[in-house]
C-alpha angles and dihedrals in degrees: 000000000000128000103221127223108204138200121237112215115219103213115166097243089058126117114252092210112027102078094038087053091051093050094040093241134132118266112246094206093248124102117272107195113162137010110205123212116186145043100300103146090227093066114355121188118257126231132172089264096056132277115331086248090057090043094056098038088058093061112356094175094053095044099039104024132243095271093049093050091047093051103037106014128245099319135082103265097211141055118211122205148180104220123197114184114195091170137002122305121218118291100250151163134205128220123237118242096271094049092048092052091047095047097045093049091047091052094046090048087054092050096239107163113241094235096050114125091232095051117115106187118051091173144000095261136105120235112216111165144184128207121198116194122235089175134019101299128195124200145147119245132173130337129303121231102279092239089054092050090048090052093052094049095042091055091061089072098220119146095213089058094056093086091055090045088054091048091055094059091060127104140272099040097223093054092048093053090046092052094047096048090047092051090047094052099044098041119125104279098226092047091049092049091056091047091051089049093054091042091051092052091047089050092050091050096046095042116174111076087007094055093088091055093046088055090050090051090051089059098037108033113191096003116141087222087075090069095035089056088059087068091062134076118261114219134183114203122200123217109293095021120111147194126216116211114203131182120302094011110126116224150153135194112229112182140338143062123284149158109248128191126182144162111274102268144112098207109131128152113195129221097188143295088100144091086218127102115292108200100198100186093047091042089055090051092056107037118094105224100205126115112246143171109251087241104225110214124216117190118258109227120220128204093263092058100262116143107204128198105211123221133164096237131081104211089087143018120191124193136160135224122199107193120204124219109267094012123147119264116266124219112225095170106145136172092240132065116275139192115205117200129185119211102168139029122347126311134190113211115177105308092337130099113213129197127178113312093012117117140172134205116232115200119232111285097004114141111253128169122181131204141157141084109298152055125302128187117204119202119187138133134254108247 
């Protein structure tokens, strides 16, 4: 079992205080957006045996287990993060596995450098993800019913939004949503900037359900993503609640601290709230234009005390153990690789004492018992 030394990524949208507060360290004054735990080549966790990439590469079957290697290849198929949003992330969507393979192969054939700013597909993998709130956590997830989105836009009282309102009353619903998002993202930039400015003022004045969009507009003035965001469901998670983001579902995280887990991929197509490249035709190919409930997840408890967040994919499996003071040790030995992360209190995992923000990698099949008085997240795979 290896204690992990993890990299914190300083993305501009990150909170300056949330991760330091969790770790019990002094803020640096700079944003600290994500702490990565895993074997992603961009920032692999470090151990006493080398980076986790080097550890796994040296003996994949020993570290990951034969079943994991057979199913996913000789790599850890998930990335675990602590995510601290101090402001909105880009409005985005992820491809499914077939779309990712097709898109990656096409861009490879066309000779687009993998680090080119207009490249969409960095790899051939999909990127389903799950975010579990550690604090109140605000986000956008999935399309509202078109009539609900029309009412939200109409009540702003802005003439330039009337065409979108009319389109949202059309049928079928998927075609209405597609047409409106296309119109927003292809509108004249100067006209759209004026519309967003008017919408921001109206959202600030109205408050209530409009408050999240006023804040988005404050961070991204003039960005068409502000209007696109109003097509989506706003959701506020309470600690312990989670969202699963599958392929084609537009989403954005707005504010809060959470544990995030995802398949090991960098494939993101952006819809707005970003200075980065927005490929509208490819985006429209990937987005699933159907209204949906955000689908807030609450963990299902088993008799042994494990609380599981059910998801429909195998690349990751996230669960939580809330360990009571004086409770008996729990055996978490598993035939698949694990990362154990403490988020509250103090937990003993094997020979390691974990405090909030500290984590360990447990090779497949290695005996591990946990005890203490705290909260432990467990990340593994289904193999």
